[in-house]
Short mmCIF file of C-alpha atoms in Angstrom, two decimals:
data_model
loop_
_atom_site.label_atom_id
_atom_site.label_comp_id
_atom_site.label_asym_id
_atom_site.label_seq_id
_atom_site.Cartn_x
_atom_site.Cartn_y
_atom_site.Cartn_z
CA MET Y 1 -23.35 -10.66 38.17
CA ALA Y 2 -26.09 -13.36 37.51
CA ASP Y 3 -28.83 -11.18 38.99
CA ARG Y 4 -27.74 -8.26 36.87
CA LYS Y 5 -28.03 -10.26 33.61
CA ASP Y 6 -31.39 -11.61 34.90
CA LEU Y 7 -32.94 -8.04 34.13
CA ILE Y 8 -32.58 -9.06 30.37
CA GLU Y 9 -33.24 -12.69 30.75
CA ARG Y 10 -36.70 -12.26 32.36
CA VAL Y 11 -38.11 -9.98 29.64
CA PRO Y 12 -40.54 -11.86 27.30
CA PHE Y 13 -39.55 -12.13 23.68
CA GLY Y 14 -40.88 -9.01 21.71
CA GLU Y 15 -41.08 -6.82 24.82
CA THR Y 16 -38.86 -3.82 25.58
CA VAL Y 17 -35.59 -5.02 26.86
CA LEU Y 18 -33.66 -1.72 26.84
CA SER Y 19 -34.75 1.82 26.90
CA MET Y 20 -32.65 4.93 26.97
CA GLU Y 21 -34.81 8.06 28.12
CA HIS Y 22 -34.01 11.79 27.77
CA ILE Y 23 -30.32 11.29 27.33
CA THR Y 24 -28.28 14.53 27.16
CA LYS Y 25 -24.48 14.58 26.69
CA ILE Y 26 -22.53 17.81 26.41
CA TYR Y 27 -18.83 17.69 25.95
CA ASP Y 28 -16.35 20.09 27.63
CA ASN Y 29 -16.17 22.35 24.55
CA GLY Y 30 -19.89 22.89 24.98
CA PHE Y 31 -20.88 20.71 21.98
CA ILE Y 32 -24.29 18.96 22.52
CA ALA Y 33 -23.72 15.44 21.18
CA ASN Y 34 -27.05 14.08 22.46
CA ASN Y 35 -29.96 16.35 23.10
CA ASP Y 36 -32.83 14.72 25.10
CA VAL Y 37 -32.53 11.48 23.14
CA SER Y 38 -34.85 8.54 23.85
CA PHE Y 39 -35.28 5.23 22.06
CA GLU Y 40 -35.99 1.57 22.97
CA VAL Y 41 -34.91 -1.89 21.85
CA LYS Y 42 -37.16 -5.01 22.00
CA LYS Y 43 -36.02 -8.43 22.96
CA GLY Y 44 -35.22 -10.43 19.87
CA GLU Y 45 -34.91 -7.57 17.42
CA ILE Y 46 -32.36 -5.87 15.35
CA LEU Y 47 -32.65 -2.00 15.62
CA GLY Y 48 -30.92 0.09 13.05
CA LEU Y 49 -29.40 3.30 14.64
CA VAL Y 50 -28.61 5.67 11.73
CA GLY Y 51 -27.74 9.19 11.14
CA GLU Y 52 -25.15 11.60 9.61
CA ASN Y 53 -21.60 11.82 11.22
CA GLY Y 54 -21.84 13.94 14.15
CA ALA Y 55 -25.49 13.03 14.67
CA GLY Y 56 -24.67 11.50 18.05
CA LYS Y 57 -24.82 7.73 17.32
CA THR Y 58 -21.36 6.83 18.77
CA THR Y 59 -21.75 9.00 21.73
CA LEU Y 60 -25.12 7.40 22.58
CA MET Y 61 -23.57 4.00 22.39
CA LYS Y 62 -20.64 5.06 24.54
CA VAL Y 63 -23.19 6.26 27.15
CA LEU Y 64 -24.82 2.86 27.06
CA PHE Y 65 -21.46 1.01 27.17
CA GLY Y 66 -20.29 3.12 30.04
CA GLN Y 67 -17.64 5.01 28.18
CA GLN Y 68 -19.41 8.45 28.61
CA THR Y 69 -21.38 9.86 31.50
CA PRO Y 70 -24.39 11.76 30.46
CA GLU Y 71 -25.55 15.09 31.96
CA GLN Y 72 -29.01 13.72 32.32
CA GLY Y 73 -31.11 10.82 31.27
CA THR Y 74 -31.98 7.29 32.38
CA ILE Y 75 -31.03 3.84 31.19
CA ARG Y 76 -33.39 0.94 31.80
CA LEU Y 77 -32.91 -2.76 31.31
CA GLY Y 78 -36.06 -4.95 31.72
CA GLY Y 79 -37.89 -1.80 33.02
CA GLU Y 80 -35.53 -1.26 35.84
CA GLU Y 81 -33.25 1.81 35.97
CA VAL Y 82 -29.49 0.83 35.89
CA HIS Y 83 -26.29 2.97 36.36
CA ILE Y 84 -23.61 1.85 33.92
CA THR Y 85 -20.23 3.43 34.65
CA SER Y 86 -17.66 1.42 32.60
CA PRO Y 87 -17.50 -1.23 29.89
CA LEU Y 88 -16.91 -3.87 32.42
CA ASP Y 89 -20.19 -2.60 34.22
CA ALA Y 90 -22.11 -2.81 30.94
CA LEU Y 91 -20.86 -6.40 30.47
CA SER Y 92 -21.97 -7.27 33.82
CA TYR Y 93 -25.58 -6.45 32.81
CA GLY Y 94 -25.27 -8.24 29.46
CA VAL Y 95 -24.48 -5.26 27.11
CA GLY Y 96 -21.55 -5.71 24.81
CA MET Y 97 -20.06 -3.59 22.05
CA VAL Y 98 -18.38 -4.79 18.87
CA HIS Y 99 -16.22 -1.82 17.55
CA GLN Y 100 -15.82 -0.84 13.95
CA HIS Y 101 -12.04 -1.23 14.29
CA PHE Y 102 -11.31 -4.70 15.58
CA MET Y 103 -10.01 -4.81 19.10
CA LEU Y 104 -7.81 -7.88 18.54
CA ILE Y 105 -4.08 -8.59 18.92
CA ASP Y 106 -2.76 -10.00 15.72
CA SER Y 107 0.11 -11.88 17.37
CA LEU Y 108 -2.05 -13.88 19.81
CA THR Y 109 -4.31 -16.86 19.01
CA VAL Y 110 -8.09 -16.71 18.74
CA ALA Y 111 -8.27 -18.30 22.18
CA GLU Y 112 -5.91 -15.85 23.73
CA ASN Y 113 -7.85 -13.01 22.31
CA MET Y 114 -11.10 -14.44 23.54
CA ILE Y 115 -10.14 -14.69 27.22
CA LEU Y 116 -7.96 -11.62 27.41
CA GLY Y 117 -8.63 -9.81 30.62
CA ALA Y 118 -10.23 -13.03 32.20
CA GLU Y 119 -7.51 -15.58 31.69
CA PRO Y 120 -8.10 -19.08 33.20
CA GLY Y 121 -5.13 -20.33 35.24
CA LYS Y 122 -3.58 -23.42 36.78
CA GLY Y 123 -2.10 -21.95 39.80
CA ILE Y 124 -0.06 -18.94 38.55
CA LEU Y 125 0.25 -20.33 35.04
CA PHE Y 126 -2.07 -19.48 32.05
CA ASP Y 127 -4.17 -22.53 31.16
CA VAL Y 128 -3.93 -22.56 27.43
CA LYS Y 129 -6.09 -25.69 27.05
CA GLU Y 130 -8.93 -24.21 29.15
CA ALA Y 131 -8.87 -21.04 26.99
CA GLU Y 132 -9.18 -23.16 23.95
CA ARG Y 133 -12.08 -25.28 25.49
CA GLN Y 134 -14.00 -22.20 26.37
CA THR Y 135 -13.60 -20.70 22.91
CA ARG Y 136 -14.60 -24.03 21.20
CA GLU Y 137 -17.54 -24.35 23.57
CA VAL Y 138 -19.01 -20.90 22.90
CA SER Y 139 -18.32 -21.11 19.14
CA GLU Y 140 -20.20 -24.40 19.00
CA LYS Y 141 -23.10 -23.15 21.25
CA TYR Y 142 -23.72 -20.28 18.88
CA ASP Y 143 -22.80 -21.97 15.60
CA LEU Y 144 -20.06 -19.52 15.04
CA LYS Y 145 -17.13 -21.87 14.44
CA VAL Y 146 -13.44 -20.73 14.87
CA ASP Y 147 -10.30 -22.56 15.30
CA PRO Y 148 -9.02 -21.46 18.89
CA THR Y 149 -5.35 -22.15 17.93
CA MET Y 150 -5.14 -19.95 14.87
CA LEU Y 151 -3.20 -16.62 15.06
CA VAL Y 152 -5.44 -13.71 14.58
CA LYS Y 153 -3.09 -12.23 11.87
CA ASP Y 154 -3.84 -15.37 9.71
CA LEU Y 155 -7.58 -14.84 9.79
CA SER Y 156 -9.76 -13.31 7.12
CA VAL Y 157 -11.64 -10.19 8.02
CA GLY Y 158 -14.95 -12.05 8.23
CA TYR Y 159 -13.49 -14.47 10.82
CA LYS Y 160 -12.06 -11.59 12.76
CA GLN Y 161 -15.56 -10.09 12.87
CA ARG Y 162 -16.71 -13.50 14.15
CA VAL Y 163 -14.22 -13.53 16.99
CA GLU Y 164 -15.14 -10.10 18.18
CA ILE Y 165 -18.78 -11.20 18.47
CA LEU Y 166 -17.85 -14.34 20.23
CA LYS Y 167 -15.75 -12.36 22.72
CA MET Y 168 -18.95 -10.56 23.77
CA LEU Y 169 -21.04 -13.75 23.85
CA LEU Y 170 -18.38 -15.58 25.98
CA ARG Y 171 -18.73 -12.55 28.44
CA GLY Y 172 -22.50 -13.10 28.59
CA ALA Y 173 -23.71 -10.18 26.33
CA ARG Y 174 -27.36 -10.46 25.35
CA ILE Y 175 -27.64 -7.16 23.92
CA LEU Y 176 -24.94 -6.44 21.25
CA LEU Y 177 -24.02 -2.92 19.84
CA LEU Y 178 -22.49 -3.40 16.32
CA ASP Y 179 -20.68 -0.41 15.01
CA GLU Y 180 -20.46 -0.47 11.19
CA PRO Y 181 -20.03 -4.31 11.28
CA THR Y 182 -19.97 -4.72 7.58
CA ALA Y 183 -17.54 -1.87 6.63
CA VAL Y 184 -14.90 -4.23 5.26
CA LEU Y 185 -16.70 -7.42 4.47
CA THR Y 186 -17.26 -8.92 1.15
CA PRO Y 187 -20.92 -9.60 0.09
CA GLN Y 188 -20.40 -13.23 0.92
CA GLU Y 189 -18.95 -12.42 4.38
CA THR Y 190 -21.87 -9.98 4.98
CA LYS Y 191 -24.50 -12.61 3.91
CA GLU Y 192 -22.81 -15.03 6.39
CA LEU Y 193 -22.83 -12.40 9.25
CA PHE Y 194 -26.45 -11.58 8.55
CA ALA Y 195 -27.35 -15.30 8.86
CA GLN Y 196 -25.60 -15.59 12.16
CA LEU Y 197 -27.28 -12.52 13.55
CA LYS Y 198 -30.61 -13.80 12.60
CA LYS Y 199 -29.95 -17.03 14.44
CA LEU Y 200 -28.95 -15.16 17.49
CA LYS Y 201 -31.98 -12.93 17.22
CA GLU Y 202 -34.27 -16.01 17.22
CA GLN Y 203 -32.52 -17.15 20.43
CA GLY Y 204 -33.60 -13.82 22.18
CA PHE Y 205 -30.51 -11.70 21.59
CA SER Y 206 -31.11 -8.06 20.70
CA PHE Y 207 -28.79 -5.87 18.54
CA VAL Y 208 -28.27 -2.22 17.94
CA PHE Y 209 -26.90 -2.04 14.26
CA ILE Y 210 -25.06 1.16 13.23
CA SER Y 211 -24.36 1.46 9.49
CA HIS Y 212 -24.16 3.92 6.69
CA LYS Y 213 -25.15 1.16 4.21
CA LEU Y 214 -28.90 1.64 3.94
CA ASN Y 215 -29.57 -1.34 1.73
CA GLU Y 216 -28.15 -3.40 4.58
CA VAL Y 217 -30.13 -1.66 7.12
CA LYS Y 218 -33.25 -2.38 5.06
CA GLU Y 219 -32.12 -6.02 4.77
CA ILE Y 220 -31.25 -6.99 8.33
CA CYS Y 221 -33.11 -4.60 10.61
CA ASP Y 222 -36.66 -4.86 12.09
CA ARG Y 223 -36.99 -1.13 12.98
CA ILE Y 224 -34.84 1.89 12.64
CA SER Y 225 -34.26 5.10 14.94
CA VAL Y 226 -32.86 8.13 13.26
CA LEU Y 227 -30.63 10.69 14.75
CA ARG Y 228 -30.08 14.25 13.31
CA LEU Y 229 -27.87 16.79 14.85
CA GLY Y 230 -27.96 15.16 18.29
CA LYS Y 231 -31.74 14.71 18.34
CA MET Y 232 -33.89 11.74 17.72
CA VAL Y 233 -36.05 12.53 14.77
CA GLY Y 234 -38.07 9.43 14.52
CA SER Y 235 -38.31 5.58 14.56
CA ALA Y 236 -40.14 3.38 12.15
CA ASN Y 237 -40.85 -0.23 11.25
CA ILE Y 238 -38.30 -1.10 8.42
CA GLY Y 239 -41.14 -2.19 6.12
CA ASP Y 240 -42.79 1.16 6.30
CA VAL Y 241 -39.75 3.28 4.94
CA THR Y 242 -37.66 3.14 1.70
CA GLU Y 243 -33.86 4.03 1.50
CA ALA Y 244 -34.84 7.44 0.17
CA ASP Y 245 -37.18 7.97 3.30
CA ILE Y 246 -34.34 7.04 5.68
CA SER Y 247 -31.78 9.34 3.88
CA ARG Y 248 -34.41 12.27 4.13
CA MET Y 249 -34.78 11.64 7.76
CA MET Y 250 -31.04 11.50 8.28
CA VAL Y 251 -30.12 14.51 6.25
CA GLY Y 252 -33.31 16.62 6.21
CA ARG Y 253 -33.42 16.74 2.39
CA ASP Y 254 -33.52 14.43 -0.56
CA VAL Y 255 -30.23 12.64 -1.39
CA ALA Y 256 -29.21 11.12 -4.62
CA LEU Y 257 -28.59 7.43 -3.75
CA SER Y 258 -27.48 6.66 -7.34
CA ILE Y 259 -24.98 8.76 -9.31
CA ASP Y 260 -25.60 9.68 -12.96
CA LYS Y 261 -22.38 10.04 -14.90
CA LYS Y 262 -21.43 10.16 -18.38
CA LYS Y 263 -19.36 7.54 -20.06
CA ALA Y 264 -15.56 8.21 -19.48
CA GLN Y 265 -13.37 9.48 -22.30
CA PRO Y 266 -9.94 8.20 -21.21
CA GLY Y 267 -6.85 9.77 -22.63
CA VAL Y 268 -3.18 8.95 -22.20
CA PRO Y 269 -1.90 6.99 -19.23
CA VAL Y 270 -1.12 9.42 -16.30
CA LEU Y 271 0.00 6.69 -13.88
CA LYS Y 272 2.09 3.67 -14.97
CA VAL Y 273 2.96 0.96 -12.44
CA ARG Y 274 5.48 -1.54 -13.71
CA ASP Y 275 6.61 -4.89 -11.96
CA LEU Y 276 5.96 -3.17 -8.54
CA SER Y 277 6.46 -5.46 -5.52
CA HIS Y 278 6.58 -4.82 -1.79
CA VAL Y 279 7.64 -7.05 1.15
CA ASN Y 280 5.97 -6.07 4.38
CA LYS Y 281 7.35 -6.01 8.05
CA PHE Y 282 6.50 -9.78 8.49
CA GLY Y 283 8.73 -10.62 5.45
CA LYS Y 284 5.85 -11.52 3.22
CA PHE Y 285 4.90 -10.06 -0.15
CA ALA Y 286 2.13 -7.52 0.51
CA PHE Y 287 1.86 -7.15 -3.28
CA LYS Y 288 3.89 -8.70 -6.05
CA ASP Y 289 4.71 -7.91 -9.72
CA LEU Y 290 1.87 -5.29 -10.27
CA ASN Y 291 1.35 -3.82 -13.67
CA PHE Y 292 -1.37 -1.37 -14.43
CA ASP Y 293 -2.06 2.15 -15.89
CA VAL Y 294 -4.60 4.77 -14.87
CA ARG Y 295 -5.53 7.16 -17.81
CA ALA Y 296 -6.49 10.78 -17.92
CA GLY Y 297 -10.20 11.06 -17.36
CA GLU Y 298 -10.57 7.64 -16.02
CA ILE Y 299 -11.57 6.31 -12.58
CA LEU Y 300 -9.96 2.94 -11.88
CA GLY Y 301 -11.42 1.23 -8.87
CA VAL Y 302 -9.45 -1.30 -6.76
CA ALA Y 303 -11.48 -3.98 -4.95
CA GLY Y 304 -10.14 -6.46 -2.58
CA VAL Y 305 -10.65 -7.92 0.97
CA GLU Y 306 -8.74 -5.67 3.47
CA GLY Y 307 -5.32 -7.05 3.96
CA ASN Y 308 -4.55 -8.09 0.36
CA GLY Y 309 -2.03 -5.36 -0.46
CA GLN Y 310 -4.30 -2.44 -1.25
CA ALA Y 311 -3.10 -0.31 1.80
CA GLU Y 312 0.64 -0.85 1.08
CA LEU Y 313 0.05 -0.19 -2.61
CA ALA Y 314 -1.75 3.19 -1.92
CA GLU Y 315 1.13 4.10 0.60
CA THR Y 316 3.76 3.29 -2.01
CA LEU Y 317 2.12 5.25 -4.79
CA THR Y 318 1.84 8.29 -2.42
CA GLY Y 319 5.40 8.14 -0.88
CA LEU Y 320 4.62 6.86 2.50
CA GLU Y 321 6.42 3.58 1.68
CA GLU Y 322 9.54 3.40 -0.45
CA VAL Y 323 9.61 1.77 -3.69
CA GLN Y 324 11.37 -1.59 -3.21
CA THR Y 325 11.09 -3.39 -6.50
CA GLY Y 326 9.68 -2.06 -9.89
CA HIS Y 327 8.84 1.46 -10.97
CA ILE Y 328 6.18 4.18 -10.84
CA TYR Y 329 5.73 6.73 -13.66
CA VAL Y 330 3.61 9.80 -13.48
CA ASN Y 331 3.18 11.54 -16.89
CA GLU Y 332 6.06 9.32 -18.16
CA ASP Y 333 8.42 10.73 -15.46
CA LEU Y 334 9.91 8.24 -12.93
CA VAL Y 335 8.75 9.08 -9.49
CA ASP Y 336 10.16 6.25 -7.47
CA ASP Y 337 12.49 8.41 -5.28
CA LEU Y 338 10.40 11.50 -5.02
CA SER Y 339 9.53 13.20 -1.66
CA ILE Y 340 5.87 13.63 -0.91
CA ARG Y 341 6.17 17.30 -1.67
CA SER Y 342 7.68 16.59 -5.00
CA LEU Y 343 4.99 14.02 -5.79
CA ARG Y 344 2.39 16.87 -5.16
CA GLU Y 345 4.49 19.20 -7.39
CA ALA Y 346 4.09 16.43 -10.01
CA GLY Y 347 0.37 16.69 -9.83
CA VAL Y 348 -0.41 14.01 -7.43
CA SER Y 349 -3.17 14.44 -4.73
CA MET Y 350 -3.85 11.90 -1.96
CA VAL Y 351 -6.77 10.93 0.24
CA HIS Y 352 -5.26 8.68 2.67
CA GLU Y 353 -7.10 5.72 4.43
CA ASP Y 354 -6.21 7.02 7.85
CA ARG Y 355 -7.22 10.72 7.81
CA MET Y 356 -6.15 11.29 11.43
CA THR Y 357 -2.55 10.10 10.95
CA TYR Y 358 -1.85 11.11 7.42
CA GLY Y 359 -4.57 13.44 6.30
CA LEU Y 360 -5.00 15.99 8.99
CA SER Y 361 -3.32 17.59 11.88
CA LYS Y 362 -5.92 17.63 14.65
CA ASP Y 363 -4.10 20.39 16.77
CA GLN Y 364 -4.31 22.89 13.87
CA SER Y 365 -7.15 24.97 12.39
CA ILE Y 366 -9.28 24.11 9.32
CA SER Y 367 -7.49 26.85 7.29
CA GLU Y 368 -4.04 25.45 8.25
CA ASN Y 369 -4.95 21.93 7.20
CA ILE Y 370 -6.33 23.21 3.91
CA PHE Y 371 -3.27 25.11 3.09
CA SER Y 372 -0.69 22.70 4.43
CA ASP Y 373 0.28 21.59 0.96
CA ARG Y 374 0.50 25.08 -0.67
CA TYR Y 375 1.38 27.59 1.94
CA TYR Y 376 4.87 28.15 0.46
CA LYS Y 377 3.47 29.03 -3.07
CA LYS Y 378 3.91 32.53 -4.36
CA GLU Y 379 0.14 33.29 -4.70
CA TYR Y 380 -0.28 32.91 -0.86
CA LEU Y 381 2.71 34.96 0.12
CA LYS Y 382 3.03 38.70 0.69
CA GLY Y 383 6.79 39.33 0.61
CA PRO Y 384 8.37 36.89 2.99
CA SER Y 385 5.22 36.39 5.00
CA LEU Y 386 1.93 34.52 4.47
CA ASP Y 387 -0.90 36.46 2.88
CA LEU Y 388 -3.33 35.75 5.74
CA LYS Y 389 -6.21 37.58 4.19
CA GLN Y 390 -6.16 35.81 1.03
CA ILE Y 391 -5.73 32.44 2.82
CA SER Y 392 -8.70 33.22 5.05
CA GLN Y 393 -10.86 34.11 2.06
CA ARG Y 394 -9.93 31.12 0.09
CA SER Y 395 -10.54 28.83 3.17
CA LYS Y 396 -14.04 30.30 3.59
CA GLU Y 397 -14.71 29.60 -0.12
CA LEU Y 398 -13.62 26.05 0.14
CA ILE Y 399 -15.49 25.55 3.45
CA GLY Y 400 -18.62 26.73 1.59
CA GLU Y 401 -17.99 24.69 -1.55
CA PHE Y 402 -17.47 21.55 0.41
CA SER Y 403 -20.26 22.17 2.87
CA VAL Y 404 -18.00 21.88 5.97
CA LYS Y 405 -20.08 22.36 9.06
CA CYS Y 406 -17.89 24.49 11.37
CA ASP Y 407 -17.49 27.74 13.17
CA GLY Y 408 -15.08 29.17 10.39
CA PRO Y 409 -11.55 28.72 9.16
CA LYS Y 410 -10.00 29.19 12.58
CA ALA Y 411 -11.95 26.27 14.19
CA HIS Y 412 -9.68 23.43 15.23
CA ILE Y 413 -10.06 20.19 13.27
CA SER Y 414 -10.57 18.34 16.59
CA THR Y 415 -14.00 20.14 17.00
CA LEU Y 416 -15.30 18.51 13.67
CA SER Y 417 -17.33 15.25 13.18
CA GLY Y 418 -15.57 12.54 11.08
CA GLY Y 419 -17.65 13.48 8.05
CA ASN Y 420 -16.63 17.13 8.27
CA MET Y 421 -12.95 15.97 8.84
CA GLN Y 422 -13.08 14.11 5.51
CA LYS Y 423 -14.68 17.11 3.81
CA VAL Y 424 -11.62 19.26 4.77
CA VAL Y 425 -9.25 16.52 3.30
CA ALA Y 426 -11.42 16.53 0.22
CA ALA Y 427 -11.30 20.24 0.01
CA ARG Y 428 -7.48 20.44 0.17
CA GLU Y 429 -6.85 17.48 -2.19
CA PHE Y 430 -9.52 18.30 -4.81
CA SER Y 431 -8.92 21.94 -5.04
CA ALA Y 432 -5.38 21.19 -6.02
CA LEU Y 433 -6.89 20.13 -9.37
CA PRO Y 434 -4.64 17.06 -9.53
CA GLN Y 435 -3.58 15.25 -12.67
CA LEU Y 436 -3.62 12.01 -10.52
CA LEU Y 437 -5.87 11.50 -7.49
CA VAL Y 438 -5.16 8.48 -5.25
CA ALA Y 439 -8.17 8.07 -3.06
CA ALA Y 440 -8.13 5.43 -0.38
CA HIS Y 441 -11.60 4.86 1.24
CA PRO Y 442 -12.72 8.41 0.61
CA THR Y 443 -16.18 7.85 2.13
CA ARG Y 444 -15.40 5.23 4.77
CA GLY Y 445 -17.39 5.87 7.93
CA ILE Y 446 -19.12 9.06 6.87
CA ASP Y 447 -22.67 9.82 6.35
CA VAL Y 448 -24.94 9.67 3.29
CA GLY Y 449 -24.82 13.34 2.64
CA ALA Y 450 -20.98 13.72 2.69
CA THR Y 451 -20.67 10.52 0.72
CA GLU Y 452 -22.93 11.83 -2.00
CA MET Y 453 -20.78 15.16 -2.22
CA ILE Y 454 -17.41 13.46 -2.33
CA ARG Y 455 -18.41 11.01 -4.92
CA LYS Y 456 -19.82 13.68 -7.17
CA LYS Y 457 -16.57 15.80 -6.71
CA ILE Y 458 -14.37 12.83 -7.79
CA ILE Y 459 -16.53 12.44 -10.92
CA ALA Y 460 -16.37 16.30 -11.58
CA LEU Y 461 -12.51 16.03 -11.34
CA ARG Y 462 -12.71 13.33 -14.06
CA ASP Y 463 -14.88 15.23 -16.26
CA GLU Y 464 -13.85 18.86 -15.73
CA GLU Y 465 -10.10 18.41 -15.05
CA ASN Y 466 -9.36 15.22 -16.94
CA THR Y 467 -8.04 13.78 -13.75
CA ALA Y 468 -6.87 10.24 -13.57
CA VAL Y 469 -8.40 8.64 -10.43
CA LEU Y 470 -7.25 5.49 -8.57
CA LEU Y 471 -10.06 4.62 -6.12
CA PHE Y 472 -9.44 2.06 -3.25
CA SER Y 473 -12.71 1.21 -1.56
CA ALA Y 474 -14.18 -1.49 0.52
CA ASP Y 475 -17.65 -0.37 -0.41
CA LEU Y 476 -18.41 -2.38 -3.54
CA ASN Y 477 -21.42 -0.26 -4.40
CA GLU Y 478 -19.17 2.79 -4.43
CA LEU Y 479 -16.76 0.98 -6.68
CA LEU Y 480 -19.43 -0.05 -9.13
CA THR Y 481 -21.18 3.38 -9.22
CA VAL Y 482 -18.14 5.64 -9.21
CA SER Y 483 -15.56 3.59 -11.16
CA ASP Y 484 -15.25 3.27 -14.91
CA SER Y 485 -13.15 0.13 -14.66
CA ILE Y 486 -12.10 -2.10 -11.87
CA ILE Y 487 -9.19 -4.37 -10.87
CA VAL Y 488 -9.54 -6.95 -8.03
CA MET Y 489 -6.52 -7.79 -5.69
CA CYS Y 490 -6.22 -11.04 -3.81
CA GLU Y 491 -3.22 -12.10 -1.96
CA GLY Y 492 -1.11 -9.08 -3.33
CA GLU Y 493 -1.85 -9.94 -7.00
CA ILE Y 494 -4.34 -8.57 -9.57
CA VAL Y 495 -6.70 -11.46 -10.12
CA ALA Y 496 -9.28 -9.77 -12.41
CA TYR Y 497 -9.82 -6.72 -14.51
CA PHE Y 498 -13.19 -5.38 -15.58
CA PRO Y 499 -12.71 -2.66 -18.26
CA GLU Y 500 -16.50 -1.78 -17.70
CA ALA Y 501 -17.44 -1.51 -14.04
CA SER Y 502 -21.11 -1.43 -15.08
CA ALA Y 503 -20.73 -5.01 -16.49
CA VAL Y 504 -19.98 -6.66 -13.18
CA ASP Y 505 -21.96 -7.05 -9.92
CA GLU Y 506 -21.07 -7.22 -6.24
CA GLN Y 507 -21.50 -11.03 -6.12
CA THR Y 508 -18.88 -11.58 -8.88
CA LEU Y 509 -16.52 -9.14 -7.42
CA GLY Y 510 -16.71 -11.00 -4.05
CA GLU Y 511 -15.82 -14.32 -5.76
CA TYR Y 512 -12.65 -12.86 -7.09
CA MET Y 513 -11.83 -11.01 -3.80
CA LEU Y 514 -12.22 -14.31 -1.78
CA GLY Y 515 -9.98 -16.07 -4.36
CA LEU Y 516 -12.89 -18.36 -5.60
CA LYS Y 517 -12.21 -17.14 -9.16
CA ARG Y 518 -9.28 -15.84 -11.01
CA MET Y 519 -8.75 -14.61 -14.59
CA SER Y 520 -5.97 -15.80 -16.81
CA ASP Y 521 -2.95 -13.53 -17.28
CA GLU Y 522 -4.27 -12.87 -20.90
CA GLU Y 523 -7.55 -11.64 -19.64
CA ILE Y 524 -5.85 -9.34 -16.98
CA GLY Y 525 -3.47 -8.01 -19.41
CA GLY Y 526 -6.00 -5.73 -20.68
CA VAL Y 527 -5.35 -3.48 -17.68
CA LEU Y 528 -2.16 -2.32 -19.39
CA HIS Y 529 -3.24 0.45 -21.77
CA GLY Y 530 0.11 1.78 -22.79
#
């Protein structure tokens, strides 16, 4: 093991430590995920790997981390060809991966998560003290302080990210692959993470930083490499390109990074939430005594660190969780006990946070997914049967309108990239012309082109259909540019209300999200319009 890691250790600072040469990966269905891709990483640098969803970034990293076997190509560490066949193999060479979705077990302590799979023992018994010692030692060595005895479920999102990085460092990783590492962090947590990455970089660690947040790519990366449709279209020093340049390389056209929208003209409340509370499976309040309205023609954003009640609130409003205490009204009608179909009939559309569990059926076609909420309606029936011709025609229209890259309406959802899956969800939910749209992280993990389209469609619903929109997002830039007004949730409560989203900044939102600030009940009371 030690001689394998020496391939990285012996490379001088600033020289090429990793190269992937002519990598081609073709999946069983014939899809070419990587087409003759080559790129390199230098020792002591942060390389930004960017591209649209489906461009091949994740596949390329899976090849490097031993989770996929390429049809052709070579991986070199320190100039020497290596054959990586599994994640354990990758770690033995000093290559570690920190996944976008944390690979931690909430019910275990930090130390137990850290040594999982390589548990120290006293005879046949697990040596808890040794696990805690190892955790403390590596956290102090790299100035990433954590408490080994804390349960993971009690950690903030930022500290969970820290534990994930420490796990890789404990196993000897010197090249770290970071997949959307700031997706759910506040600006303060992101700033802290970047400071830690820079310290590690100065010690000779190398990083591949995958992100859709181009402002962060510009801030933290030394160079970028851009993938488009499975091919490497170019690399550049970060100081030589603007965000617009990077977007153009990714998408192949100019992309609007900012959104021009006219001032909202809110009408009557469409959604009213009154004294709403929810106790989670751990017996704790996920949210408590919530009161707010969303008006017709208004986009109300919901900011908050993940785990502060937003997910449970979205699920309660859309019928996935039962109403425990309090009431929900849509257009003055009580909807507490309505089924999901009845909620839809009441004019509610839903973009769920977990598109693969609640938003799509991966075993069905694009057309079947688009029409899953309306197949029973008269306009899509011909006698007792479905009007397949009309359904096919309408599906083609929506595929075109929402720019879904696919082989047609009959293509299975499982053949699409994440961004195109999200476009299918948007095509179904937005084309219902809802009176209320509950959108939970509608652009999370998707590329700049798909993000631009979905944000514009949300604003178009507000302006053209007078839709009331409740927008949950961990992307503070998205909340500030798309929302008309914003509420902030912390520990299950509304701790701030900004009637004008344009009058607040990311730093201020982050302070309320972390609980560093809180408005008085009188100030927050303005969120009740009715």
